[in-house]
CSV table of C-alpha atoms and ligand atoms in Angstrom, one decimal:
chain,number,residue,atom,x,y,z
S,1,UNK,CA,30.0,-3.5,32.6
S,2,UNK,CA,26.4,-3.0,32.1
S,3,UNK,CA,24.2,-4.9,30.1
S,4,UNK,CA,24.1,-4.4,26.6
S,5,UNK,CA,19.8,-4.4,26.2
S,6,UNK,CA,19.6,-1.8,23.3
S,7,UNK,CA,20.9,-0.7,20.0
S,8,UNK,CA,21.9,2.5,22.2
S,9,UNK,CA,23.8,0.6,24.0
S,10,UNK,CA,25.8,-1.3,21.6
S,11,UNK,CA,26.3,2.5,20.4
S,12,UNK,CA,27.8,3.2,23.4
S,13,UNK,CA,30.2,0.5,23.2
S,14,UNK,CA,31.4,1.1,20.1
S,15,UNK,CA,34.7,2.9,21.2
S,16,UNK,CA,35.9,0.8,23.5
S,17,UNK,CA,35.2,-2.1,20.8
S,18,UNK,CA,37.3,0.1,18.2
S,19,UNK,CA,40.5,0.4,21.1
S,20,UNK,CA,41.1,-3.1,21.5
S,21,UNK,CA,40.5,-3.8,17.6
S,22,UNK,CA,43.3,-1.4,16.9
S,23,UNK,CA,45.5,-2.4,19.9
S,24,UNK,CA,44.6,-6.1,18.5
S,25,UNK,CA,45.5,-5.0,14.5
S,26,UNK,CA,48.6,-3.1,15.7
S,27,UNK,CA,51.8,-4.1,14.4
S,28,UNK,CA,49.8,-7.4,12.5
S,29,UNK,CA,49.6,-7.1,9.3
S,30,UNK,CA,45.8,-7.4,8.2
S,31,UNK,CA,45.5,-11.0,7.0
S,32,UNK,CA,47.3,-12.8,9.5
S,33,UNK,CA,44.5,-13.8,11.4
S,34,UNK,CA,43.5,-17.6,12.0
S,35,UNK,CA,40.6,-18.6,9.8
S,36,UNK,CA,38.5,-21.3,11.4
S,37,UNK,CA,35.7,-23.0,9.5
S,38,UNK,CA,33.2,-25.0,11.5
S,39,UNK,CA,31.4,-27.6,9.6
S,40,UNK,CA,27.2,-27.1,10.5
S,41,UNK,CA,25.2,-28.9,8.5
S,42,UNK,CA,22.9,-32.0,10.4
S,43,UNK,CA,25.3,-34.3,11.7
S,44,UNK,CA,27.9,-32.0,12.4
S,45,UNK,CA,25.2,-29.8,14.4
S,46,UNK,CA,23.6,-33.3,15.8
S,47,UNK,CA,27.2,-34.3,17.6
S,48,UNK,CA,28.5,-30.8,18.8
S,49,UNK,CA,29.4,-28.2,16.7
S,50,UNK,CA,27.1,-25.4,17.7
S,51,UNK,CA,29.1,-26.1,21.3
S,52,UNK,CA,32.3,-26.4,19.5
S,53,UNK,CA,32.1,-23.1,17.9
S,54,UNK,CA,30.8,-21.2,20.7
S,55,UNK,CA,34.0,-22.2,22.7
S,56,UNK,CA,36.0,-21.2,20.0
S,57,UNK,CA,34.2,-17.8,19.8
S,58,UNK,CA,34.9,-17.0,23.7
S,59,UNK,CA,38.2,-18.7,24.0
S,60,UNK,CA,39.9,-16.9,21.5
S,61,UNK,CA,38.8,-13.6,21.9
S,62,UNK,CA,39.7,-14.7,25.6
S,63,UNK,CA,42.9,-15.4,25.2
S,64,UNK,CA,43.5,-12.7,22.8
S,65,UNK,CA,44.2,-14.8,19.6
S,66,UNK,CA,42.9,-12.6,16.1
S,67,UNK,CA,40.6,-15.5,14.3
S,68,UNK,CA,37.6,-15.2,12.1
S,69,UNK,CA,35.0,-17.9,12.9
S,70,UNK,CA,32.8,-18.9,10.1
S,71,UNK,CA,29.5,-21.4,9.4
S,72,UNK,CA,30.3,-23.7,6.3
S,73,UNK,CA,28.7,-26.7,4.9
S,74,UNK,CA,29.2,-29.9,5.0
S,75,UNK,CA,32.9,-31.1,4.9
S,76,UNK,CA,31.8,-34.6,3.8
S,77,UNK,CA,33.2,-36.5,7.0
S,78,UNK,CA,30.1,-37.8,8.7
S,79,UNK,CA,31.9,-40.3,11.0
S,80,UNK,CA,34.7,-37.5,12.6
S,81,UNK,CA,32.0,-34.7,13.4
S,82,UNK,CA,32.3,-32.5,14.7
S,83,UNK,CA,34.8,-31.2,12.4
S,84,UNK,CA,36.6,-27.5,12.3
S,85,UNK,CA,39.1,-26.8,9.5
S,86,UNK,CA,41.9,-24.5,10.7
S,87,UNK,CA,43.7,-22.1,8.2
S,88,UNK,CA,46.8,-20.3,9.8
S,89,UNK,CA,48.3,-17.6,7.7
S,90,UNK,CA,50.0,-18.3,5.1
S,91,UNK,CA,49.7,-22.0,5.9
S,92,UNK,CA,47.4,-24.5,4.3
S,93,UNK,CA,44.1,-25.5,6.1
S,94,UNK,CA,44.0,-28.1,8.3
S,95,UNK,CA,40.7,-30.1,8.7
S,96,UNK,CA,40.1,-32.0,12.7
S,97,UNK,CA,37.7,-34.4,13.1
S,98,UNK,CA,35.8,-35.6,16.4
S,99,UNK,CA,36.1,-32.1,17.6
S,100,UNK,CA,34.8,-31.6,21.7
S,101,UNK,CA,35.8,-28.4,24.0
S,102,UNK,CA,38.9,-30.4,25.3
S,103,UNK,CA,40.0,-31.0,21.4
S,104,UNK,CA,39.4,-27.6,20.7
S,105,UNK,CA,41.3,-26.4,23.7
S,106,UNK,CA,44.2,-28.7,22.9
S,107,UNK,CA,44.0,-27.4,18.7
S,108,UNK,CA,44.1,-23.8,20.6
S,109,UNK,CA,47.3,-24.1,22.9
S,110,UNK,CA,49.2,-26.4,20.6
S,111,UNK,CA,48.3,-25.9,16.7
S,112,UNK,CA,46.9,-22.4,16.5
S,113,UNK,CA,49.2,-21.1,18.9
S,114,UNK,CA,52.7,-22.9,18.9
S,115,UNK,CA,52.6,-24.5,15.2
S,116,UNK,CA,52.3,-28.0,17.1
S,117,UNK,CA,50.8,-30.9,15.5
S,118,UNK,CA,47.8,-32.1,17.4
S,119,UNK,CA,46.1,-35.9,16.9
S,120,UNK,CA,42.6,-35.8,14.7
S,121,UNK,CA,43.7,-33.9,11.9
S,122,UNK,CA,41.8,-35.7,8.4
S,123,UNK,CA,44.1,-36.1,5.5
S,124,UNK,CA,42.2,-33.6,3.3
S,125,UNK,CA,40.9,-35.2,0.0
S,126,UNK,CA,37.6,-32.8,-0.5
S,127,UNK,CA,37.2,-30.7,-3.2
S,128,UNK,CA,36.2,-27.4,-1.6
S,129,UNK,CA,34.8,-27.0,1.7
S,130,UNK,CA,31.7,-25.4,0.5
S,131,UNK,CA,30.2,-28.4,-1.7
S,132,UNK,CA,27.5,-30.2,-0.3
T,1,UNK,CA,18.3,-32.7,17.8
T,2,UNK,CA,18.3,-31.8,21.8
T,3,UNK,CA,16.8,-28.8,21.7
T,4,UNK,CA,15.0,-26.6,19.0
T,5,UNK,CA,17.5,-23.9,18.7
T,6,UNK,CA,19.8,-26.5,17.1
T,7,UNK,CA,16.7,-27.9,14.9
T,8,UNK,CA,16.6,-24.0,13.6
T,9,UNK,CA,20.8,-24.2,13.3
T,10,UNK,CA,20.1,-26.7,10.9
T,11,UNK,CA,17.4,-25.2,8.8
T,12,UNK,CA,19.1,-21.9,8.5
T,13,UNK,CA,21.8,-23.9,7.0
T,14,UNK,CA,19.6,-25.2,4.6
T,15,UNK,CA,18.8,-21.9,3.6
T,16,UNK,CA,22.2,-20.8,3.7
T,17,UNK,CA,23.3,-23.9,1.3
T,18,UNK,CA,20.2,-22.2,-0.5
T,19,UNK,CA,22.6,-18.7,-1.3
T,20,UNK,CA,19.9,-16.6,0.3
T,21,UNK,CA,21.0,-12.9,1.2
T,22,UNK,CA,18.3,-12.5,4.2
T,23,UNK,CA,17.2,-14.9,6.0
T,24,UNK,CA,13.8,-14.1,8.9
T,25,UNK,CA,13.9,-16.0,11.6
T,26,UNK,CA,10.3,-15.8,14.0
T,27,UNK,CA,9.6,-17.4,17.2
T,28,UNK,CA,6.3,-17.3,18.8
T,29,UNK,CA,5.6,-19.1,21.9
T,30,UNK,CA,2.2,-18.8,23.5
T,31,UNK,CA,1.1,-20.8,26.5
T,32,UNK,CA,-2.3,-19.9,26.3
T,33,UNK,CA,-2.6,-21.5,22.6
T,34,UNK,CA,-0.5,-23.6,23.2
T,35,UNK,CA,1.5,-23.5,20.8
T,36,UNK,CA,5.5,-22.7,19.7
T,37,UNK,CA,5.6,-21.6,16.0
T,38,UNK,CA,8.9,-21.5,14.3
T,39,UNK,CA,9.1,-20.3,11.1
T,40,UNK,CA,12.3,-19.7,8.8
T,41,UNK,CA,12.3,-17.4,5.3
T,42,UNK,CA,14.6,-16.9,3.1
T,43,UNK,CA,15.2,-15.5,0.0
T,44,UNK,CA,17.5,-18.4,-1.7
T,45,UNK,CA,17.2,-20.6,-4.5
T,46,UNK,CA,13.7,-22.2,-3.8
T,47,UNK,CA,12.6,-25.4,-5.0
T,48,UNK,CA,10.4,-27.0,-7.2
T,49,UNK,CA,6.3,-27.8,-5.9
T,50,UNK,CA,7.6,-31.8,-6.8
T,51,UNK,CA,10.6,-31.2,-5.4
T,52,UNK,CA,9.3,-29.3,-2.1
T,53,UNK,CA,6.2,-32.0,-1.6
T,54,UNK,CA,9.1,-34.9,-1.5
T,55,UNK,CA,11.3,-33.4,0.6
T,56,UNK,CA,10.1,-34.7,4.2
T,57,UNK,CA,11.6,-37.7,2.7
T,58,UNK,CA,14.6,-38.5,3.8
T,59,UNK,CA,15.8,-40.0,0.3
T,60,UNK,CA,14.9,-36.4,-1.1
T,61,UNK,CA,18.3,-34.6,-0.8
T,62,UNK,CA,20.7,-32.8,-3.4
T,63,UNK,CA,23.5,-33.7,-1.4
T,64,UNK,CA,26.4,-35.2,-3.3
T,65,UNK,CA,28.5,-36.4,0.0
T,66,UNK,CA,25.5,-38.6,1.3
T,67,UNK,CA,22.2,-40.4,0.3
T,68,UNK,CA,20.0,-38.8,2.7
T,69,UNK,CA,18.8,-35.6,4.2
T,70,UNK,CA,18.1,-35.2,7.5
T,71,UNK,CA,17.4,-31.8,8.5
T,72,UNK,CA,13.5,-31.3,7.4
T,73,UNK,CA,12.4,-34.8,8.3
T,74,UNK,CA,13.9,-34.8,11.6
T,75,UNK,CA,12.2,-31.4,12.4
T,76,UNK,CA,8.8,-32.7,10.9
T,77,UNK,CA,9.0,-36.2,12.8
T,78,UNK,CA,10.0,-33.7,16.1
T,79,UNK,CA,7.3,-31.6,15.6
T,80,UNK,CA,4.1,-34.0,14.9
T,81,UNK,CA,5.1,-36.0,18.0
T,82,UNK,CA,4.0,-33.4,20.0
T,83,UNK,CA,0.9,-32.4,17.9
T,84,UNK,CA,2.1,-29.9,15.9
T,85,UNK,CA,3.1,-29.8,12.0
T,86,UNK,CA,5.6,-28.7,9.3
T,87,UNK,CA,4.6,-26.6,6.7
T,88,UNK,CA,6.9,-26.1,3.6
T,89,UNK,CA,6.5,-23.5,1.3
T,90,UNK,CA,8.3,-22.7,-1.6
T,91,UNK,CA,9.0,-21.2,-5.2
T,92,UNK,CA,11.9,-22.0,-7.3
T,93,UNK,CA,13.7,-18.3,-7.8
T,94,UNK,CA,11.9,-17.0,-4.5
T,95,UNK,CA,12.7,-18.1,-1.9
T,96,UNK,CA,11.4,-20.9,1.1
T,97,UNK,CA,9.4,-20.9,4.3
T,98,UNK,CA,9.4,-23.5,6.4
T,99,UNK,CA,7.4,-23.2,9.6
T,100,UNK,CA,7.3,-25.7,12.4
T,101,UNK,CA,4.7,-26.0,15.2
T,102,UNK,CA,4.7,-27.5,18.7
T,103,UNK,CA,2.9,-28.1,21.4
T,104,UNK,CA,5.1,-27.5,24.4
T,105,UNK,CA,2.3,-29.2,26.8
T,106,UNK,CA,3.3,-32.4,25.0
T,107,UNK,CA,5.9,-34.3,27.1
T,108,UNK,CA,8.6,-34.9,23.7
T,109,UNK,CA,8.3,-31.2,23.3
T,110,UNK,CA,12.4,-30.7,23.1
T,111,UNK,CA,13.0,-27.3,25.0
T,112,UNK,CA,13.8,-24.0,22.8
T,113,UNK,CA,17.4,-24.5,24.1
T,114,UNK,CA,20.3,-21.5,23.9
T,115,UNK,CA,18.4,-19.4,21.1
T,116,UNK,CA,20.6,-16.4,21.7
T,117,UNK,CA,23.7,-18.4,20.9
T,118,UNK,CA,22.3,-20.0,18.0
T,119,UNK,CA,21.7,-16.5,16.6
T,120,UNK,CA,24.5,-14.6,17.8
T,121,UNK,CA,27.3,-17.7,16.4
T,122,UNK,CA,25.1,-17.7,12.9
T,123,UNK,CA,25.3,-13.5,12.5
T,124,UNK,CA,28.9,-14.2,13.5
T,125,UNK,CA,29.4,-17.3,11.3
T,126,UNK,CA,28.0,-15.8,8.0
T,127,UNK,CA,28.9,-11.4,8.2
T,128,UNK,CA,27.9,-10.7,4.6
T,129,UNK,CA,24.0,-12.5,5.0
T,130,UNK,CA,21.5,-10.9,6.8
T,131,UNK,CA,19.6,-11.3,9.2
T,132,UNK,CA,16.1,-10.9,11.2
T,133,UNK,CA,15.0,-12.3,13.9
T,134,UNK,CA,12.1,-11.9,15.9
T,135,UNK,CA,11.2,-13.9,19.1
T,136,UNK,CA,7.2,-12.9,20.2
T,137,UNK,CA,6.6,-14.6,24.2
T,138,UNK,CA,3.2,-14.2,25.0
T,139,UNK,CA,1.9,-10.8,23.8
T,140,UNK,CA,5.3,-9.2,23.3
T,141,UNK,CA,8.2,-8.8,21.1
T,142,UNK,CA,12.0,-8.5,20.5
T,143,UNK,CA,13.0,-8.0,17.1
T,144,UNK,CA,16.6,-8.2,16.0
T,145,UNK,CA,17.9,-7.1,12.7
T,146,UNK,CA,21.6,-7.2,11.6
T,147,UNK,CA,21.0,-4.5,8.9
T,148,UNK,CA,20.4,-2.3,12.1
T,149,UNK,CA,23.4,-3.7,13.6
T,150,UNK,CA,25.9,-3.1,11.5
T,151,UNK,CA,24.7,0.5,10.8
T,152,UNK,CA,25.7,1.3,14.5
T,153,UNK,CA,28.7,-0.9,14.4
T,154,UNK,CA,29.8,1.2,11.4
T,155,UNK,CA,33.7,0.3,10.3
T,156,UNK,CA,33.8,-2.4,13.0
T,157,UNK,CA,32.9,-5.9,11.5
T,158,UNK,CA,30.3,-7.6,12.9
T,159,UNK,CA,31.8,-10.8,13.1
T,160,UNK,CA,34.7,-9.6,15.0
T,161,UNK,CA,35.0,-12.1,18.4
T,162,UNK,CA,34.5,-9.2,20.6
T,163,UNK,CA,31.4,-8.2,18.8
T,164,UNK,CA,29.6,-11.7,18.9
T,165,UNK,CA,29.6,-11.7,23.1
T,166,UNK,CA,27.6,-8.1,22.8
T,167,UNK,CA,25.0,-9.8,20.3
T,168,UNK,CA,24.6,-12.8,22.8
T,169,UNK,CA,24.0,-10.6,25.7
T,170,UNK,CA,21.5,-8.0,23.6
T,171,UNK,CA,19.8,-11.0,22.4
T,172,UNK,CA,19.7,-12.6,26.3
T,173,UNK,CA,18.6,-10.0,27.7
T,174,UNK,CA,15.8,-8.8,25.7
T,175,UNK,CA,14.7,-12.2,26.0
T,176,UNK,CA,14.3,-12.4,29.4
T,177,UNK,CA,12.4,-9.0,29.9
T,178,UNK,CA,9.8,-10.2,27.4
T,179,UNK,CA,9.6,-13.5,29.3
T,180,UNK,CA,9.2,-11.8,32.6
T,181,UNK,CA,6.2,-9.4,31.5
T,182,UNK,CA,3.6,-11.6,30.4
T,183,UNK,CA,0.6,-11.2,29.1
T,184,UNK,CA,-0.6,-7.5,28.6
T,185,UNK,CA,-4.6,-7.9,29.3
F,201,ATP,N1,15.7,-23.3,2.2
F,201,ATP,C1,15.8,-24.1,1.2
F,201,ATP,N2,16.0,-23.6,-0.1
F,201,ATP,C2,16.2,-24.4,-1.1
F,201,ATP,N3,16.3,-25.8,-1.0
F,201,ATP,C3,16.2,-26.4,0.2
F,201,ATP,C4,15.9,-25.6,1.4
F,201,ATP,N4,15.9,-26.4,2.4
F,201,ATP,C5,16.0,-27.6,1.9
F,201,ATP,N5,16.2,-27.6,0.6
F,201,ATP,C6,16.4,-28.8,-0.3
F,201,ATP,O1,15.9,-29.9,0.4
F,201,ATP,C7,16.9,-30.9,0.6
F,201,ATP,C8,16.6,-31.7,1.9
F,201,ATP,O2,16.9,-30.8,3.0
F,201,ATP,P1,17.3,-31.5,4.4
F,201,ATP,O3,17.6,-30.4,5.4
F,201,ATP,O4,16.2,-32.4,4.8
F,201,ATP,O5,18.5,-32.4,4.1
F,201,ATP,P2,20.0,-31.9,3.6
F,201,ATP,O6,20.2,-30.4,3.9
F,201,ATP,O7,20.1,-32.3,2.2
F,201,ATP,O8,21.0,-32.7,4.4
F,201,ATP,P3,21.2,-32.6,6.0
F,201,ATP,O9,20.1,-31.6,6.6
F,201,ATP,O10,21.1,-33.9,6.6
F,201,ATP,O11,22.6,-32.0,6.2
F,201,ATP,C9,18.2,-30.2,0.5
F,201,ATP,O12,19.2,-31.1,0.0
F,201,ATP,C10,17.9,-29.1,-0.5
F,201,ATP,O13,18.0,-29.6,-1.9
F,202,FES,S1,27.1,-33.3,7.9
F,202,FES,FE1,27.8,-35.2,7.8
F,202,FES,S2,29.5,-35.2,6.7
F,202,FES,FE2,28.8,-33.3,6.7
F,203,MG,MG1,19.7,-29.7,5.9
């Protein structure tokens, strides 16, 4: 594949991008993506998480798993950052703490995708996710 | 912070916290000066002259989970140990600028760091703000605008997983074409 270096070519990329969205949607129904929140304000940023997020962003498109990746606030965990809360459909989020590539790979192969319990999840006691 | 693309991580988060809609990120290195000028805008909530003045204090925070805030003074203590400064400017209802300057001659000057992943996981991370970015080496310029990008991404969303590898590698490459150039006289 060629580099992408303009907005030409992001154009030009556009219907491949569309075909695997489709193949990807097909037979899912719309929301039943996973929703992964990574926590970014300073100490989460400080200990990880911009590396934490950017594996989840490749690995997952990787291995073919439909997630929406989103920036949030702080979670209000200082001590277990990183931290990632994980929301599979029509389940209720989960929030890990102490969050590296090999926890992230191992919340990946066992939560997301086999509904396995992983160690480091943080009995959730926040309000909402967004508060700072 | 390692690196000064995770010191900007932060402050767009700040901005973010801040509920602005656009947010302009510009980077201008320039060896000959000297200098690397960072500077973050947005349009968000803005603060208070008091308010703005203190807030290089680390006691100065409206956080409710803990008693300090880090962000601004670690970029400020960051940037004058190289020489350079932080300048804060703000209006309550308008919005904020803070821009950062350091000398990269200085040995503590932290590196820029992975810049196009910054941006690319932050356009990725937050689809409905928007963004500019523009990144001037020397005497030239790559300008990024997600307004731009998600006219020619059209239905597809742009923080779908496969679209956040394209941004990376538009953003990279640019990058390193205006690096390679130099200085035009
Ligand atoms: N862009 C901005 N717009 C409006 N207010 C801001 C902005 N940036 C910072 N502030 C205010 O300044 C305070 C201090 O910011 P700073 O980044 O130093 O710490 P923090 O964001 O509170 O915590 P931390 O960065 O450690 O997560 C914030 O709590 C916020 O009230
Ligand atoms: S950044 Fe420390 S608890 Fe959120
Ligand atoms: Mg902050």
């Amino acid at each position: 594949m060629a580099t992408i270096k303009s907005l030409d070519d992001l154009r030009k990329m556009k219907e491949s991008l569309q075909s695997k969205i489709n193949l990807r949607e097909k037979g899912e129904d719309p929301n039943s993506h996973v929703q992964i929140k990574v926590a970014m304000a300073t100490c989460g940023i400080a200990s990880g998480a911009k590396t934490v997020m950017e594996f989840m962003m490749e690995e997952l498109e990787k291995r073919g798993i439909d997630s929406i990746i989103t920036q949030t606030g702080c979670m209000g965990y200082c001590y277990a950052e990183p931290t990632i809360e994980v929301t599979m459909p029509g389940k209720e989020p989960v929030v890990f703490g102490y969050v590296d590539t090999k926890k992230a790979d191992e919340i990946i192969e066992k939560y997301i995708k086999n509904g396995e319990l992983v160690d480091g999840i943080i009995p959730m006691n926040y309000e909402t996710i967004d508060k700072k | 912070m390692k690196d000064l693309s995770l010191h900007i991580l932060d402050i767009i988060q700040n901005s973010l916290a801040a509920n602005a809609k656009l947010i302009e990120i510009s980077i201008d290195e320039n060896e000959r000066k000297d200098l690397i000028e960072i500077t973050i805008k947005d349009d968000g909530k803005g603060m208070s002259k008091e308010f703005a003045e203190s807030v290089t204090d680390p006691f100065t925070t409206t956080r409710t989970t803990r008693k300090v805030g880090l962000g601004i003074p670690l970029l400020k203590q960051n940037a004058e140990r190289t020489g350079g400064c932080l300048t804060i400017d703000s209006q309550l209802g308008q919005g904020t600028i803070i821009t950062a300057a350091f000398k990269p001659s200085n040995i503590d000057c932290p590196v820029l760091g992975d810049i196009a992943g910054v941006i690319s996981l932050t356009v990725s991370g937050n689809p409905s703000i928007d963004f500019v970015y523009n990144h001037k080496i020397n005497d030239n310029l790559f300008t990024f605008n997600t307004k731009e990008i998600k006219e020619v991404l059209g239905e597809i969303p742009i923080n779908d997983n496969s679209v956040y590898k394209l941004l990376k590698e538009l953003i990279q490459s640019n990058l390193e074409e205006i690096e390679s150039i130099g200085y035009k006289t």
